[in-house]
Amino acid sequence: MRKTTATPADVARRVGGIPTQPVRKEAGPMTEAVVPESTGAGSVAQAVIAGAGPVVRPGERPTVRLRDAGPDEQPRYAPEWLELREPADAGARAMELLDPLRIRLANLPGRSGLAIHDLGCGTGSMGRWLAPRLDGAQHWVLHDRDPYLLHFAAVASPRAAADGSRVTVETRRGDVARLTPDALLGASLVTASALLDVLTREEVETLASACAGAGCPALLTLSVAGRVEFSAPDPLDDEIAAAFNDHQRRDGLLGPDAVSVACEAFAAHGATVKVHPSPWRLGPENVGLTAQWLRGWVGAAVEERPRLAERAEAYLAGRLAACAAGELHVTVHHSDLLALARPTGGA
């Protein structure tokens, strides 16, 4: 069996190209989100790829939405954004958590092969990173509410594990924010990337309960930690970061508090919890990602605190110029969490 770390774009090139995602006539381009001028943030958030920053529909307050708002809602994460961040995600994920995970998986009772549920899978980057690092046959169940992303996740999934065993996939469309415990019955492992920070406390507790009921570990990576460091500090850095963090906590979402809440929730169900840093370290080789991240980061801050708009516009222009010149280095802090639930089935 071959191994692959192909991205959706790689696969598309082999099969003749990725078609543009269907966009309804009344909507704007999927890959752009322009905050209305009335918010004072129009020039700050122009051309932000969906997922990198606030997303807007006509007549509503712009935000990145998680829960279903009806059948006509536009996707909240563009494939272009997920592809752009995939190399940085792969380089950031905490390798230190793999050994304890492998040990637990090797000792799960009564299992022939692994059943891995990837929540909010997007285009499947977690599977491309993790499946080739685990031994044994694997069946990945990919969960997402966007059928377009599910398609690419399935097409670009790995076909072989670390030891050459077969990897298979299936897709399930649904909103992970409404996960029910029975959805994880039979799971060997639950995974997710950049998910915890867009959940509420209740939803994290539901996830912890479901993993405990299934007796399976959970590897939950790349949760926002709320800290950003620039190689050349600016007086506005802290104010932008604080406003962004408040934006992340809107409507009861956990944002940078997610990992600590998740630790409490999993521990309350008897799990052993390990946390390790997983920062993006962005430099001249990440110009495209850095520019999109900057626009989204500043755009969210201004959406939260419109009084920042004028200063933020000049701030963003300076940061983008340094980025384009290859002079900007930024560390965006995230955390990875491994929760080792007590196995069921007699172990």
Tab-separated table of C-alpha atoms in Angstrom:
chain	number	residue	atom	x	y	z
A	1	MET	CA	0.000	0.000	0.000
A	2	ARG	CA	1.235	3.449	-0.803
A	3	LYS	CA	1.525	6.275	1.673
A	4	THR	CA	0.392	9.751	0.797
A	5	THR	CA	0.458	13.182	2.333
A	6	ALA	CA	-1.389	14.707	-0.609
A	7	THR	CA	-3.316	17.910	-0.110
A	8	PRO	CA	-6.680	18.430	-1.810
A	9	ALA	CA	-4.886	20.551	-4.414
A	10	ASP	CA	-2.434	17.726	-5.157
A	11	VAL	CA	-5.304	15.322	-5.710
A	12	ALA	CA	-7.146	17.843	-7.824
A	13	ARG	CA	-4.158	18.274	-10.105
A	14	ARG	CA	-4.115	14.503	-10.665
A	15	VAL	CA	-7.831	14.291	-11.425
A	16	GLY	CA	-8.101	17.441	-13.501
A	17	GLY	CA	-8.659	20.306	-11.116
A	18	ILE	CA	-10.893	21.315	-8.229
A	19	PRO	CA	-14.096	22.949	-9.416
A	20	THR	CA	-15.002	26.183	-7.743
A	21	GLN	CA	-17.395	25.566	-4.889
A	22	PRO	CA	-20.956	26.333	-5.956
A	23	VAL	CA	-21.975	29.798	-4.780
A	24	ARG	CA	-25.584	30.957	-4.844
A	25	LYS	CA	-26.239	33.944	-7.061
A	26	GLU	CA	-27.261	36.222	-4.245
A	27	ALA	CA	-24.063	35.561	-2.301
A	28	GLY	CA	-20.658	37.119	-2.766
A	29	PRO	CA	-17.518	35.127	-3.627
A	30	MET	CA	-16.950	32.306	-1.192
A	31	THR	CA	-13.334	33.176	-0.574
A	32	GLU	CA	-13.876	36.775	0.402
A	33	ALA	CA	-15.527	38.466	3.347
A	34	VAL	CA	-15.715	42.248	3.377
A	35	VAL	CA	-16.945	43.836	6.579
A	36	PRO	CA	-19.457	46.596	5.800
A	37	GLU	CA	-18.144	50.140	6.000
A	38	SER	CA	-20.679	50.902	8.719
A	39	THR	CA	-18.655	48.786	11.144
A	40	GLY	CA	-15.591	50.933	10.601
A	41	ALA	CA	-13.584	47.887	9.566
A	42	GLY	CA	-14.085	47.721	5.795
A	43	SER	CA	-10.501	48.220	4.680
A	44	VAL	CA	-9.126	46.115	7.534
A	45	ALA	CA	-10.896	42.877	6.647
A	46	GLN	CA	-10.976	42.956	2.840
A	47	ALA	CA	-10.375	39.685	1.011
A	48	VAL	CA	-10.216	37.482	4.080
A	49	ILE	CA	-10.611	33.843	3.126
A	50	ALA	CA	-13.585	32.264	4.890
A	51	GLY	CA	-12.229	30.727	8.066
A	52	ALA	CA	-9.314	33.112	8.471
A	53	GLY	CA	-11.493	35.831	9.923
A	54	PRO	CA	-15.024	37.201	10.249
A	55	VAL	CA	-17.455	36.093	7.545
A	56	VAL	CA	-20.449	38.209	6.591
A	57	ARG	CA	-23.802	37.697	4.919
A	58	PRO	CA	-25.966	40.636	3.838
A	59	GLY	CA	-27.902	42.133	6.699
A	60	GLU	CA	-26.148	40.377	9.586
A	61	ARG	CA	-23.307	41.010	11.981
A	62	PRO	CA	-20.215	39.336	10.517
A	63	THR	CA	-18.795	36.360	12.353
A	64	VAL	CA	-17.497	32.857	11.790
A	65	ARG	CA	-20.526	30.642	12.318
A	66	LEU	CA	-20.389	27.082	13.624
A	67	ARG	CA	-23.983	26.012	14.033
A	68	ASP	CA	-26.488	25.510	11.254
A	69	ALA	CA	-28.478	28.584	10.303
A	70	GLY	CA	-30.451	27.012	7.479
A	71	PRO	CA	-29.849	25.212	4.185
A	72	ASP	CA	-28.734	28.355	2.340
A	73	GLU	CA	-25.885	29.237	4.680
A	74	GLN	CA	-22.554	29.630	2.925
A	75	PRO	CA	-19.641	27.456	4.101
A	76	ARG	CA	-17.734	28.903	7.044
A	77	TYR	CA	-14.330	27.486	6.049
A	78	ALA	CA	-13.041	27.807	2.505
A	79	PRO	CA	-10.904	24.942	1.160
A	80	GLU	CA	-8.329	27.571	0.200
A	81	TRP	CA	-7.904	28.574	3.848
A	82	LEU	CA	-7.635	24.997	5.059
A	83	GLU	CA	-5.082	24.175	2.377
A	84	LEU	CA	-3.098	27.322	3.158
A	85	ARG	CA	-2.800	26.469	6.840
A	86	GLU	CA	-2.227	22.713	6.475
A	87	PRO	CA	1.618	22.817	6.322
A	88	ALA	CA	1.781	25.101	9.368
A	89	ASP	CA	-0.667	22.855	11.213
A	90	ALA	CA	1.381	19.778	10.383
A	91	GLY	CA	4.554	21.414	11.631
A	92	ALA	CA	2.884	22.633	14.818
A	93	ARG	CA	1.087	19.513	16.070
A	94	ALA	CA	2.711	18.092	19.189
A	95	MET	CA	4.665	14.961	18.290
A	96	GLU	CA	5.238	14.469	22.026
A	97	LEU	CA	1.652	13.266	22.423
A	98	LEU	CA	1.961	10.468	19.877
A	99	ASP	CA	3.822	7.933	22.007
A	100	PRO	CA	1.299	7.928	24.880
A	101	LEU	CA	-1.474	7.788	22.281
A	102	ARG	CA	0.124	4.800	20.506
A	103	ILE	CA	0.535	2.972	23.818
A	104	ARG	CA	-3.123	3.475	24.701
A	105	LEU	CA	-4.329	2.433	21.255
A	106	ALA	CA	-2.176	-0.699	21.364
A	107	ASN	CA	-3.835	-1.681	24.643
A	108	LEU	CA	-7.462	-1.012	23.801
A	109	PRO	CA	-9.441	-4.174	24.543
A	110	GLY	CA	-11.226	-6.249	21.960
A	111	ARG	CA	-10.334	-4.169	18.922
A	112	SER	CA	-9.293	-5.437	15.485
A	113	GLY	CA	-8.171	-2.261	13.791
A	114	LEU	CA	-8.900	1.312	14.791
A	115	ALA	CA	-12.123	3.264	14.313
A	116	ILE	CA	-11.137	6.942	14.322
A	117	HIS	CA	-13.734	9.722	14.343
A	118	ASP	CA	-12.414	13.064	13.060
A	119	LEU	CA	-14.767	15.855	14.158
A	120	GLY	CA	-15.006	18.939	11.981
A	121	CYS	CA	-12.624	17.265	9.557
A	122	GLY	CA	-12.540	20.025	6.955
A	123	THR	CA	-10.493	18.769	4.008
A	124	GLY	CA	-9.011	15.960	6.116
A	125	SER	CA	-5.649	17.363	7.188
A	126	MET	CA	-5.702	15.503	10.513
A	127	GLY	CA	-6.071	12.167	8.752
A	128	ARG	CA	-3.268	12.967	6.322
A	129	TRP	CA	-1.020	13.815	9.269
A	130	LEU	CA	-1.992	11.106	11.750
A	131	ALA	CA	-2.934	7.991	9.768
A	132	PRO	CA	0.609	7.447	8.393
A	133	ARG	CA	1.963	7.778	11.960
A	134	LEU	CA	-0.167	4.985	13.453
A	135	ASP	CA	0.211	1.245	12.916
A	136	GLY	CA	-2.618	-1.106	12.098
A	137	ALA	CA	-5.735	-1.057	9.969
A	138	GLN	CA	-7.714	2.142	10.375
A	139	HIS	CA	-11.245	3.182	9.493
A	140	TRP	CA	-11.706	6.948	9.620
A	141	VAL	CA	-15.180	8.406	10.102
A	142	LEU	CA	-15.037	11.990	8.867
A	143	HIS	CA	-17.578	14.398	10.374
A	144	ASP	CA	-18.344	17.842	8.958
A	145	ARG	CA	-21.432	19.833	8.049
A	146	ASP	CA	-19.989	20.957	4.695
A	147	PRO	CA	-20.432	18.252	2.013
A	148	TYR	CA	-17.926	19.999	-0.254
A	149	LEU	CA	-15.185	19.695	2.356
A	150	LEU	CA	-16.192	16.106	3.117
A	151	HIS	CA	-15.722	15.259	-0.545
A	152	PHE	CA	-12.121	16.476	-0.548
A	153	ALA	CA	-11.374	14.882	2.797
A	154	ALA	CA	-12.436	11.507	1.414
A	155	VAL	CA	-10.675	11.892	-1.931
A	156	ALA	CA	-7.368	13.008	-0.403
A	157	SER	CA	-7.325	10.619	2.550
A	158	PRO	CA	-4.298	8.349	3.093
A	159	ARG	CA	-4.636	4.755	1.976
A	160	ALA	CA	-2.008	3.151	4.212
A	161	ALA	CA	-0.970	3.236	7.859
A	162	ALA	CA	2.618	3.449	9.106
A	163	ASP	CA	3.042	-0.320	8.771
A	164	GLY	CA	1.297	-0.558	5.404
A	165	SER	CA	-2.058	-1.638	6.825
A	166	ARG	CA	-5.154	-0.471	5.011
A	167	VAL	CA	-6.813	2.871	5.780
A	168	THR	CA	-10.465	3.310	4.799
A	169	VAL	CA	-12.823	6.266	5.202
A	170	GLU	CA	-16.476	7.143	5.392
A	171	THR	CA	-18.116	10.550	5.693
A	172	ARG	CA	-20.921	11.742	7.932
A	173	ARG	CA	-22.525	15.098	7.433
A	174	GLY	CA	-23.568	16.843	10.624
A	175	ASP	CA	-22.750	19.688	12.972
A	176	VAL	CA	-20.194	18.606	15.564
A	177	ALA	CA	-21.536	21.257	17.930
A	178	ARG	CA	-24.597	19.019	18.245
A	179	LEU	CA	-22.706	15.791	18.806
A	180	THR	CA	-24.637	13.078	20.610
A	181	PRO	CA	-22.928	10.390	22.718
A	182	ASP	CA	-24.170	7.511	20.562
A	183	ALA	CA	-22.360	8.997	17.546
A	184	LEU	CA	-19.054	7.772	19.018
A	185	LEU	CA	-20.082	4.261	20.003
A	186	GLY	CA	-17.373	1.858	18.904
A	187	ALA	CA	-14.772	4.570	18.453
A	188	SER	CA	-11.110	3.796	19.182
A	189	LEU	CA	-10.048	7.443	18.968
A	190	VAL	CA	-11.613	10.866	18.523
A	191	THR	CA	-9.625	13.591	16.795
A	192	ALA	CA	-10.210	17.234	15.923
A	193	SER	CA	-8.222	20.261	14.827
A	194	ALA	CA	-8.973	23.887	15.745
A	195	LEU	CA	-12.333	22.845	17.171
A	196	LEU	CA	-12.395	23.265	20.955
A	197	ASP	CA	-12.164	27.057	20.843
A	198	VAL	CA	-15.374	27.346	18.787
A	199	LEU	CA	-17.394	25.207	21.203
A	200	THR	CA	-19.308	26.187	24.332
A	201	ARG	CA	-18.674	24.745	27.770
A	202	GLU	CA	-21.761	22.546	27.413
A	203	GLU	CA	-20.565	21.212	24.063
A	204	VAL	CA	-17.106	20.397	25.430
A	205	GLU	CA	-18.697	18.588	28.370
A	206	THR	CA	-20.864	16.622	25.932
A	207	LEU	CA	-17.755	15.671	23.949
A	208	ALA	CA	-15.913	14.563	27.093
A	209	SER	CA	-18.915	12.517	28.183
A	210	ALA	CA	-19.199	10.861	24.774
A	211	CYS	CA	-15.500	9.921	24.757
A	212	ALA	CA	-15.811	8.538	28.284
A	213	GLY	CA	-18.836	6.502	27.261
A	214	ALA	CA	-16.939	5.068	24.305
A	215	GLY	CA	-13.843	4.491	26.455
A	216	CYS	CA	-11.708	6.097	23.759
A	217	PRO	CA	-8.918	8.675	23.878
A	218	ALA	CA	-9.258	12.078	22.248
A	219	LEU	CA	-6.521	13.981	20.427
A	220	LEU	CA	-7.712	17.585	20.101
A	221	THR	CA	-5.141	19.786	18.409
A	222	LEU	CA	-4.427	23.406	17.549
A	223	SER	CA	-6.750	25.142	19.989
A	224	VAL	CA	-6.215	28.891	20.206
A	225	ALA	CA	-4.148	29.819	23.260
A	226	GLY	CA	-4.769	33.565	23.069
A	227	ARG	CA	-1.116	34.615	22.768
A	228	VAL	CA	0.738	36.024	19.773
A	229	GLU	CA	4.387	37.100	19.622
A	230	PHE	CA	5.980	39.215	16.896
A	231	SER	CA	9.708	39.462	16.191
A	232	ALA	CA	9.296	43.251	16.170
A	233	PRO	CA	6.753	44.215	18.870
A	234	ASP	CA	4.296	47.053	18.303
A	235	PRO	CA	2.467	49.023	21.026
A	236	LEU	CA	-0.884	47.931	19.539
A	237	ASP	CA	-0.127	44.182	19.662
A	238	ASP	CA	-1.600	43.597	23.114
A	239	GLU	CA	-4.757	45.601	22.452
A	240	ILE	CA	-5.422	43.774	19.187
A	241	ALA	CA	-4.801	40.423	20.901
A	242	ALA	CA	-7.160	41.238	23.772
A	243	ALA	CA	-9.915	42.319	21.378
A	244	PHE	CA	-9.415	39.182	19.284
A	245	ASN	CA	-9.665	37.009	22.385
A	246	ASP	CA	-12.901	38.723	23.383
A	247	HIS	CA	-14.210	38.092	19.882
A	248	GLN	CA	-13.367	34.415	20.280
A	249	ARG	CA	-15.447	34.298	23.472
A	250	ARG	CA	-18.575	35.784	21.902
A	251	ASP	CA	-21.933	34.075	22.368
A	252	GLY	CA	-20.594	31.739	25.039
A	253	LEU	CA	-17.817	30.230	22.919
A	254	LEU	CA	-14.697	29.272	24.837
A	255	GLY	CA	-11.979	30.768	22.643
A	256	PRO	CA	-8.650	30.802	24.489
A	257	ASP	CA	-10.281	29.271	27.589
A	258	ALA	CA	-11.132	26.085	25.707
A	259	VAL	CA	-8.185	23.924	26.699
A	260	SER	CA	-8.509	24.600	30.420
A	261	VAL	CA	-12.261	23.892	30.270
A	262	ALA	CA	-11.639	20.707	28.294
A	263	CYS	CA	-9.018	19.550	30.811
A	264	GLU	CA	-11.565	19.942	33.600
A	265	ALA	CA	-14.313	18.215	31.624
A	266	PHE	CA	-12.259	15.177	30.643
A	267	ALA	CA	-10.688	14.870	34.096
A	268	ALA	CA	-14.172	14.900	35.652
A	269	HIS	CA	-14.866	11.726	33.658
A	270	GLY	CA	-11.715	10.040	34.935
A	271	ALA	CA	-9.481	10.701	31.942
A	272	THR	CA	-5.762	11.378	32.181
A	273	VAL	CA	-5.133	14.634	30.341
A	274	LYS	CA	-1.892	15.781	28.735
A	275	VAL	CA	-1.403	19.220	27.142
A	276	HIS	CA	1.481	20.341	24.960
A	277	PRO	CA	2.177	23.592	23.057
A	278	SER	CA	1.636	23.514	19.294
A	279	PRO	CA	2.506	26.990	18.000
A	280	TRP	CA	2.565	28.184	14.442
A	281	ARG	CA	6.001	29.698	13.783
A	282	LEU	CA	5.471	31.840	10.720
A	283	GLY	CA	8.263	33.448	8.735
A	284	PRO	CA	9.199	34.409	5.162
A	285	GLU	CA	8.261	30.937	3.906
A	286	ASN	CA	4.657	31.453	5.110
A	287	VAL	CA	3.854	34.812	3.513
A	288	GLY	CA	0.463	33.767	2.130
A	289	LEU	CA	-0.733	32.227	5.385
A	290	THR	CA	0.657	35.043	7.505
A	291	ALA	CA	-1.072	37.711	5.425
A	292	GLN	CA	-4.430	35.953	5.628
A	293	TRP	CA	-4.019	35.270	9.334
A	294	LEU	CA	-3.134	38.922	9.973
A	295	ARG	CA	-6.207	40.170	8.128
A	296	GLY	CA	-8.452	37.764	10.007
A	297	TRP	CA	-6.846	38.457	13.384
A	298	VAL	CA	-7.072	42.233	13.047
A	299	GLY	CA	-10.509	42.057	11.403
A	300	ALA	CA	-11.942	40.080	14.319
A	301	ALA	CA	-10.409	42.517	16.789
A	302	VAL	CA	-11.964	45.492	15.015
A	303	GLU	CA	-15.322	43.764	14.759
A	304	GLU	CA	-15.201	43.339	18.526
A	305	ARG	CA	-13.934	46.869	19.231
A	306	PRO	CA	-14.813	49.214	16.338
A	307	ARG	CA	-12.981	52.097	18.036
A	308	LEU	CA	-9.760	50.331	17.038
A	309	ALA	CA	-10.510	50.669	13.313
A	310	GLU	CA	-8.433	53.726	12.434
A	311	ARG	CA	-5.334	52.648	14.357
A	312	ALA	CA	-5.769	49.040	13.251
A	313	GLU	CA	-5.786	50.031	9.583
A	314	ALA	CA	-2.342	51.616	9.846
A	315	TYR	CA	-1.136	48.744	12.040
A	316	LEU	CA	-2.274	46.129	9.546
A	317	ALA	CA	-0.744	47.977	6.606
A	318	GLY	CA	2.617	48.045	8.367
A	319	ARG	CA	2.457	44.386	9.336
A	320	LEU	CA	1.451	43.329	5.820
A	321	ALA	CA	4.298	45.361	4.309
A	322	ALA	CA	6.804	43.655	6.605
A	323	CYS	CA	5.266	40.306	5.732
A	324	ALA	CA	5.543	40.940	1.983
A	325	ALA	CA	9.181	41.978	2.443
A	326	GLY	CA	9.961	38.720	4.244
A	327	GLU	CA	10.834	40.590	7.443
A	328	LEU	CA	7.979	39.449	9.670
A	329	HIS	CA	8.228	36.524	12.087
A	330	VAL	CA	5.250	35.709	14.276
A	331	THR	CA	4.451	32.930	16.729
A	332	VAL	CA	0.762	32.135	17.054
A	333	HIS	CA	0.329	29.989	20.137
A	334	HIS	CA	-1.940	26.944	20.178
A	335	SER	CA	-2.275	23.936	22.448
A	336	ASP	CA	-2.771	20.230	21.746
A	337	LEU	CA	-4.667	18.097	24.235
A	338	LEU	CA	-4.621	14.323	24.640
A	339	ALA	CA	-7.320	12.889	26.904
A	340	LEU	CA	-6.850	9.227	27.797
A	341	ALA	CA	-10.254	8.022	28.893
A	342	ARG	CA	-10.605	4.842	30.914
A	343	PRO	CA	-11.066	2.027	28.403
A	344	THR	CA	-14.341	0.115	28.468
A	345	GLY	CA	-14.615	-3.593	27.874
A	346	GLY	CA	-12.659	-4.918	30.822
A	347	ALA	CA	-9.226	-3.264	30.476
